Coordinates of C-alpha atoms in Angstrom, one line a residue:
M848 CA -36.0 -10.5 7.8
R849 CA -33.1 -13.1 7.6
L850 CA -32.7 -15.6 4.7
P851 CA -34.8 -18.9 5.1
L852 CA -33.8 -21.5 7.0
W853 CA -33.6 -23.9 4.4
L854 CA -31.2 -21.3 2.6
V855 CA -28.8 -21.0 5.8
A856 CA -28.6 -24.6 6.2
V857 CA -27.7 -24.9 2.4
C858 CA -24.8 -22.3 2.9
L859 CA -23.8 -24.1 6.6
L860 CA -23.5 -27.8 5.2
A861 CA -22.3 -26.7 1.5
P862 CA -19.6 -23.8 2.3
W863 CA -17.9 -24.3 -0.8
A864 CA -21.4 -23.5 -2.7
A865 CA -21.1 -19.6 -1.3
T866 CA -17.9 -19.2 -2.6
A867 CA -18.8 -20.5 -6.3
Q868 CA -21.8 -18.7 -6.8
A869 CA -21.0 -15.4 -8.7
I870 CA -21.6 -12.0 -7.2
P871 CA -24.9 -10.4 -8.0
P872 CA -25.1 -8.3 -10.8
A873 CA -24.1 -4.4 -9.7
S874 CA -27.2 -1.8 -9.1
P875 CA -26.6 2.0 -8.8
G876 CA -24.8 3.2 -5.8
P877 CA -27.3 5.8 -3.3
T878 CA -28.3 9.1 -5.3
L879 CA -27.9 12.5 -4.1
A880 CA -31.7 13.0 -3.5
V881 CA -31.0 10.2 -0.8
A882 CA -28.3 11.7 0.7
N883 CA -30.3 14.8 0.8
A884 CA -32.5 12.9 2.8
W885 CA -30.2 11.5 5.2
V886 CA -28.6 15.0 5.9
E887 CA -32.5 16.3 6.5
E888 CA -33.0 12.8 9.0
A889 CA -30.0 13.5 10.9
S890 CA -31.1 17.2 11.2
T891 CA -33.7 15.6 13.5
D892 CA -32.6 16.5 17.3
C893 CA -33.1 13.1 19.1
G894 CA -31.2 13.9 22.2
E895 CA -27.9 13.4 23.6
G896 CA -27.5 10.6 24.1
L897 CA -24.4 8.4 22.1
V898 CA -26.6 6.5 19.9
C899 CA -28.4 9.4 18.9
L900 CA -25.4 11.1 18.2
G901 CA -24.3 7.8 16.6
A902 CA -27.2 7.3 14.2
R903 CA -26.5 11.3 12.9
S904 CA -22.9 10.5 12.8
S905 CA -23.9 7.4 11.1
L906 CA -26.1 9.3 8.2
L907 CA -23.9 12.4 7.8
N908 CA -20.8 10.2 7.3
S909 CA -23.3 8.3 4.7
A910 CA -24.4 11.6 2.7
M911 CA -20.6 13.3 2.3
A912 CA -19.5 9.7 1.3
V913 CA -22.1 10.1 -1.7
F914 CA -20.9 13.6 -2.1
M915 CA -17.3 13.0 -2.2
D916 CA -18.0 10.0 -5.0
L917 CA -19.8 13.0 -7.4
P918 CA -17.4 13.8 -10.2
C919 CA -17.7 17.2 -9.7
A920 CA -15.9 16.5 -5.8
V921 CA -13.0 15.8 -7.6
G922 CA -13.0 18.6 -10.2
G923 CA -14.2 21.1 -7.5
N924 CA -16.8 22.6 -10.0
C925 CA -20.5 21.2 -8.1
G926 CA -23.4 23.0 -8.6
P927 CA -25.5 24.7 -6.2
A928 CA -27.6 21.6 -5.4
E929 CA -24.5 19.5 -4.7
T930 CA -22.9 22.3 -3.0
A931 CA -25.8 22.7 -0.8
L932 CA -25.5 19.1 0.2
R933 CA -22.0 19.8 1.2
D934 CA -22.4 22.5 3.1
K935 CA -25.5 21.4 5.5
A936 CA -24.3 17.9 6.4
T937 CA -20.7 19.6 7.3
A938 CA -22.7 22.3 9.5
V939 CA -25.0 19.8 11.0
Y940 CA -22.0 17.8 11.8
A941 CA -20.2 20.8 13.1
A942 CA -23.5 20.5 15.8
V943 CA -23.0 16.9 16.4
K944 CA -19.1 17.1 17.1
T945 CA -20.0 20.2 19.3
R946 CA -22.2 17.9 21.2
A947 CA -20.1 15.3 21.6
R948 CA -17.0 17.6 23.0
D949 CA -19.4 18.9 25.4
A950 CA -20.0 15.5 26.7
K951 CA -16.1 14.7 26.5
M952 CA -17.1 11.6 24.3
P953 CA -15.5 10.8 20.9
L954 CA -17.6 9.9 18.4
T955 CA -15.0 8.0 16.0
A956 CA -12.5 5.8 16.2
G957 CA -10.1 8.1 14.8
A958 CA -11.4 11.1 17.0
L959 CA -10.6 8.3 19.9
T960 CA -7.0 7.3 18.5
D961 CA -6.4 11.2 18.1
S962 CA -7.6 12.5 21.5
G963 CA -4.5 11.7 23.3
M964 CA -5.8 9.6 26.1
D965 CA -3.9 7.1 27.9
A966 CA -4.6 3.3 27.7
A967 CA -7.0 3.6 30.7
G968 CA -9.2 6.3 29.3
F969 CA -8.8 4.3 25.8
S970 CA -10.4 1.4 27.3
A971 CA -13.0 3.3 29.4
T972 CA -14.5 5.1 25.9
L973 CA -14.7 1.3 24.4
D974 CA -16.2 0.5 27.3
T975 CA -18.5 3.3 26.8
W976 CA -19.6 2.9 23.1
I977 CA -20.3 -1.0 23.8
S978 CA -22.6 -0.7 26.8
A979 CA -24.6 2.4 24.8
A980 CA -25.1 -0.3 22.0
Q981 CA -26.3 -2.8 24.5
G982 CA -30.2 -1.9 24.8
D983 CA -32.9 -3.6 22.6
C984 CA -33.7 -1.7 19.6
G985 CA -36.4 -3.6 18.0
L986 CA -37.8 -3.7 14.2
G987 CA -38.6 -0.4 12.8
Q988 CA -36.2 1.3 15.4
R989 CA -34.0 2.6 12.6
L990 CA -32.3 5.4 14.5
C991 CA -31.6 3.4 17.2
V992 CA -30.1 0.6 15.0
L993 CA -28.0 3.4 12.8
G994 CA -26.6 4.8 16.1
Q995 CA -25.6 1.0 18.0
L996 CA -24.1 0.0 14.7
W997 CA -21.7 3.3 14.4
L998 CA -20.9 2.6 18.1
L999 CA -20.3 -0.9 17.6
T1000 CA -18.2 -0.4 14.4
Q1001 CA -16.1 2.5 16.1
A1002 CA -14.9 0.0 19.0
D1003 CA -14.2 -2.3 16.5
Q1004 CA -11.7 -0.1 14.7
A1005 CA -10.5 1.5 17.5
A1006 CA -9.1 -1.6 19.0
R1007 CA -7.5 -2.2 15.8
S1008 CA -5.5 1.0 16.5
G1009 CA -4.9 0.6 19.8
P1010 CA -4.2 2.9 22.9
P1011 CA -0.7 5.1 22.8
C1012 CA 1.9 2.9 23.7
D1013 CA 3.6 5.2 26.4
G1014 CA 6.7 3.8 25.9
R1015 CA 5.9 0.5 27.1
T1016 CA 7.8 -2.5 25.2
D1017 CA 4.8 -4.8 25.3
C1018 CA 2.6 -2.4 23.4
K1019 CA 2.1 -4.9 20.3
A1020 CA 1.2 -7.7 22.9
A1021 CA -1.5 -5.4 24.3
R1022 CA -2.9 -4.0 21.5
L1023 CA -3.5 -7.8 20.5
T1024 CA -5.1 -8.8 23.7
L1025 CA -7.5 -5.5 23.6
M1026 CA -8.9 -6.4 20.0
R1027 CA -9.3 -9.8 20.5
Q1028 CA -11.4 -8.8 23.6
T1029 CA -13.2 -6.1 21.8
D1030 CA -13.7 -8.9 19.2
Q1031 CA -15.2 -11.1 21.8
R1032 CA -17.7 -8.2 23.6
L1033 CA -18.8 -6.9 20.1
D1034 CA -19.9 -10.6 19.1
A1035 CA -23.5 -10.8 21.0
P1036 CA -24.6 -7.1 20.2
K1037 CA -23.6 -7.2 16.4
R1038 CA -25.5 -10.4 15.9
R1039 CA -28.4 -8.9 17.6
I1040 CA -28.6 -5.5 15.6
L1041 CA -27.4 -7.1 12.2
A1042 CA -30.4 -9.8 12.6
L1043 CA -32.9 -6.7 12.4
M1044 CA -32.5 -6.5 8.7
P1045 CA -31.3 -8.5 6.1
W1046 CA -28.2 -6.6 5.4
P1047 CA -28.1 -2.6 6.0
L1048 CA -27.7 -1.6 2.0
S1049 CA -25.5 1.8 1.2
T1050 CA -28.7 2.4 -0.7
T1051 CA -31.0 2.6 2.0
W1052 CA -29.1 2.8 5.1
G1053 CA -26.0 4.3 4.3
P1054 CA -22.2 3.7 3.2
A1055 CA -21.5 4.3 6.5
A1056 CA -24.1 1.4 8.2
S1057 CA -23.1 -0.9 5.3
N1058 CA -19.4 -0.4 5.6
G1059 CA -19.3 -0.7 9.2
A1060 CA -21.5 -4.3 9.0
W1061 CA -18.9 -5.7 6.5
Q1062 CA -16.2 -4.9 9.0
L1063 CA -17.7 -6.3 11.6
V1064 CA -18.8 -9.8 10.1
Q1065 CA -14.8 -9.7 8.6
H1066 CA -14.1 -9.9 12.3
A1067 CA -15.8 -12.5 13.4
D1068 CA -13.2 -15.2 12.4
A1069 CA -14.2 -17.2 14.9
D1070 CA -17.4 -18.0 14.0
P1071 CA -17.0 -19.1 10.1
A1072 CA -20.3 -20.3 9.9
Y1073 CA -21.9 -16.8 11.0
Q1074 CA -19.9 -15.5 8.1
Q1075 CA -21.1 -17.8 6.1
R1076 CA -24.3 -17.2 6.6
E1077 CA -23.9 -13.3 6.2
L1078 CA -22.3 -13.7 2.8
G1079 CA -25.2 -15.9 2.0
I1080 CA -27.1 -12.9 2.9
L1081 CA -25.5 -10.8 0.2
L1082 CA -25.3 -13.3 -2.5
S1083 CA -28.9 -14.1 -2.2
Q1084 CA -29.9 -10.4 -3.4
A1085 CA -30.9 -10.0 -6.8
T1086 CA -28.4 -7.0 -7.4
L1087 CA -25.8 -5.4 -4.9
P1088 CA -24.9 -1.6 -5.0
P1089 CA -21.1 -1.6 -5.7
D1090 CA -19.7 -1.2 -1.9
E1091 CA -22.0 -4.5 -1.2
R1092 CA -20.3 -6.3 -4.0
R1093 CA -16.6 -5.2 -2.9
H1094 CA -17.8 -6.1 0.8
A1095 CA -18.8 -10.0 -0.7
A1096 CA -15.3 -10.4 -2.5
Y1097 CA -13.5 -10.1 0.4
L1098 CA -15.8 -12.5 2.6
I1099 CA -15.4 -15.0 -0.2
D1100 CA -11.9 -14.3 0.0
R1101 CA -11.6 -14.7 4.2
L1102 CA -13.7 -17.4 4.1
A1103 CA -11.8 -19.1 1.5
T1104 CA -8.4 -18.3 3.3
A1105 CA -9.4 -19.7 6.6
S1106 CA -10.0 -23.1 5.0
Q1107 CA -7.1 -23.2 3.6
R1108 CA -8.0 -23.3 -0.2
E1109 CA -7.0 -20.4 -2.4
Q1110 CA -8.7 -16.7 -2.6
V1111 CA -10.6 -15.7 -5.7
Y1112 CA -9.8 -11.9 -5.2
G1113 CA -6.2 -11.7 -3.8
T1114 CA -8.0 -9.3 -1.0
Q1115 CA -6.2 -11.4 2.0
G1116 CA -2.4 -11.2 2.6
Q1117 CA 0.3 -10.9 5.4
C1118 CA 3.6 -9.3 6.1
D1119 CA 6.7 -10.4 4.6
G1120 CA 8.9 -7.8 6.7
K1121 CA 8.1 -4.3 5.2
R1122 CA 6.3 -6.1 2.1
W1123 CA 2.6 -7.0 1.7
V1124 CA 2.1 -10.7 0.4
P1125 CA -1.4 -12.1 -0.7
L1126 CA -2.0 -15.5 0.6
P1127 CA -2.6 -17.9 -2.3
T1128 CA -4.7 -16.9 -5.2
R1129 CA -6.7 -19.0 -7.9
D1130 CA -5.5 -18.1 -11.4
P1131 CA -3.4 -15.2 -10.8
R1132 CA -2.9 -14.5 -14.6
H1133 CA -6.6 -13.5 -14.8
L1134 CA -6.8 -11.6 -11.3
D1135 CA -7.1 -8.1 -12.0
D1136 CA -10.2 -9.2 -14.6
R1137 CA -11.9 -10.7 -11.4
R1138 CA -11.0 -7.5 -9.1
H1139 CA -12.1 -5.0 -12.0
A1140 CA -15.7 -7.4 -12.3
V1141 CA -16.6 -6.3 -8.8
G1142 CA -15.9 -2.6 -9.1
M1143 CA -11.9 -3.1 -7.5
E1144 CA -8.9 -1.8 -8.2
S1145 CA -5.7 -3.4 -9.7
M1146 CA -3.8 -5.6 -7.9
A1147 CA -0.6 -3.5 -8.6
A1148 CA -2.6 -0.5 -6.6
Y1149 CA -3.7 -2.6 -3.7
R1150 CA -0.9 -4.2 -2.8
E1151 CA 0.9 -0.8 -2.7
E1152 CA -2.1 0.7 -0.7
V1153 CA -2.0 -2.3 2.2
A1154 CA 1.4 -2.3 2.5
R1155 CA 1.4 0.3 4.7
I1156 CA 0.1 -1.8 7.5
C1157 CA 3.7 -3.9 6.9
Q1158 CA 5.7 -0.9 7.6

């Protein structure tokens, strides 16, 4: 399922190799037919456990991501097939959220952040998510893999927003501690779950799973060799869907800046007061050309978007 050992060794022994290798050409993203299949899969009632609810959430979020990328979704003039997908996904997701609400358990990082829980309740929810994602899925257990990956991703993202400050003066330090502790706790389960697949490509596992895997690998900064190996898996593909090409670009930059080298796509930076400033970047004059080649927005638009984290 994973890369051959000799290829992993090449990536580990020559970290420059992956960053020098071009990102594979683009292949089409998920189709409407695949999104409909995900909604059907998510309509199957696999129980009230968190892993099941997480799997269904992952599939439904992926289906809606495909719908939102359709030109008709932007223009508001979708036909019967597209509208049917949206309506069914919305209805099934409402049922999933009702079950989560009855169990008094948020299913997303955003829902946890917006729940108003105090710091103790926030941490307890993270504990529940991580504990639920500890079981052994095994090969072929697709819903188990999807559900555990969903819960690990939500824990990763929630730890980065943190619980309410409640007027505490040490809030920033407490949130940073929580994030680091959560990253450590997620290390073993995320490695186990990602080892069950070459990479959760958005065309088969869904954009939610693909994006979650990328976020978890990005945040494994304590082990750049592991990040390099996962990047090698992405770069070894003959072609990549649009989401994964952007994910590869981010990982290339993250590994470059971690080893004090110039990044390629300008994705990594830091706050300078209320401004976001990119870390040293190769050939800035042609940066937008490189970004556009992998489906990224212009650097000016990206800087404006990420500057919000510095406000």
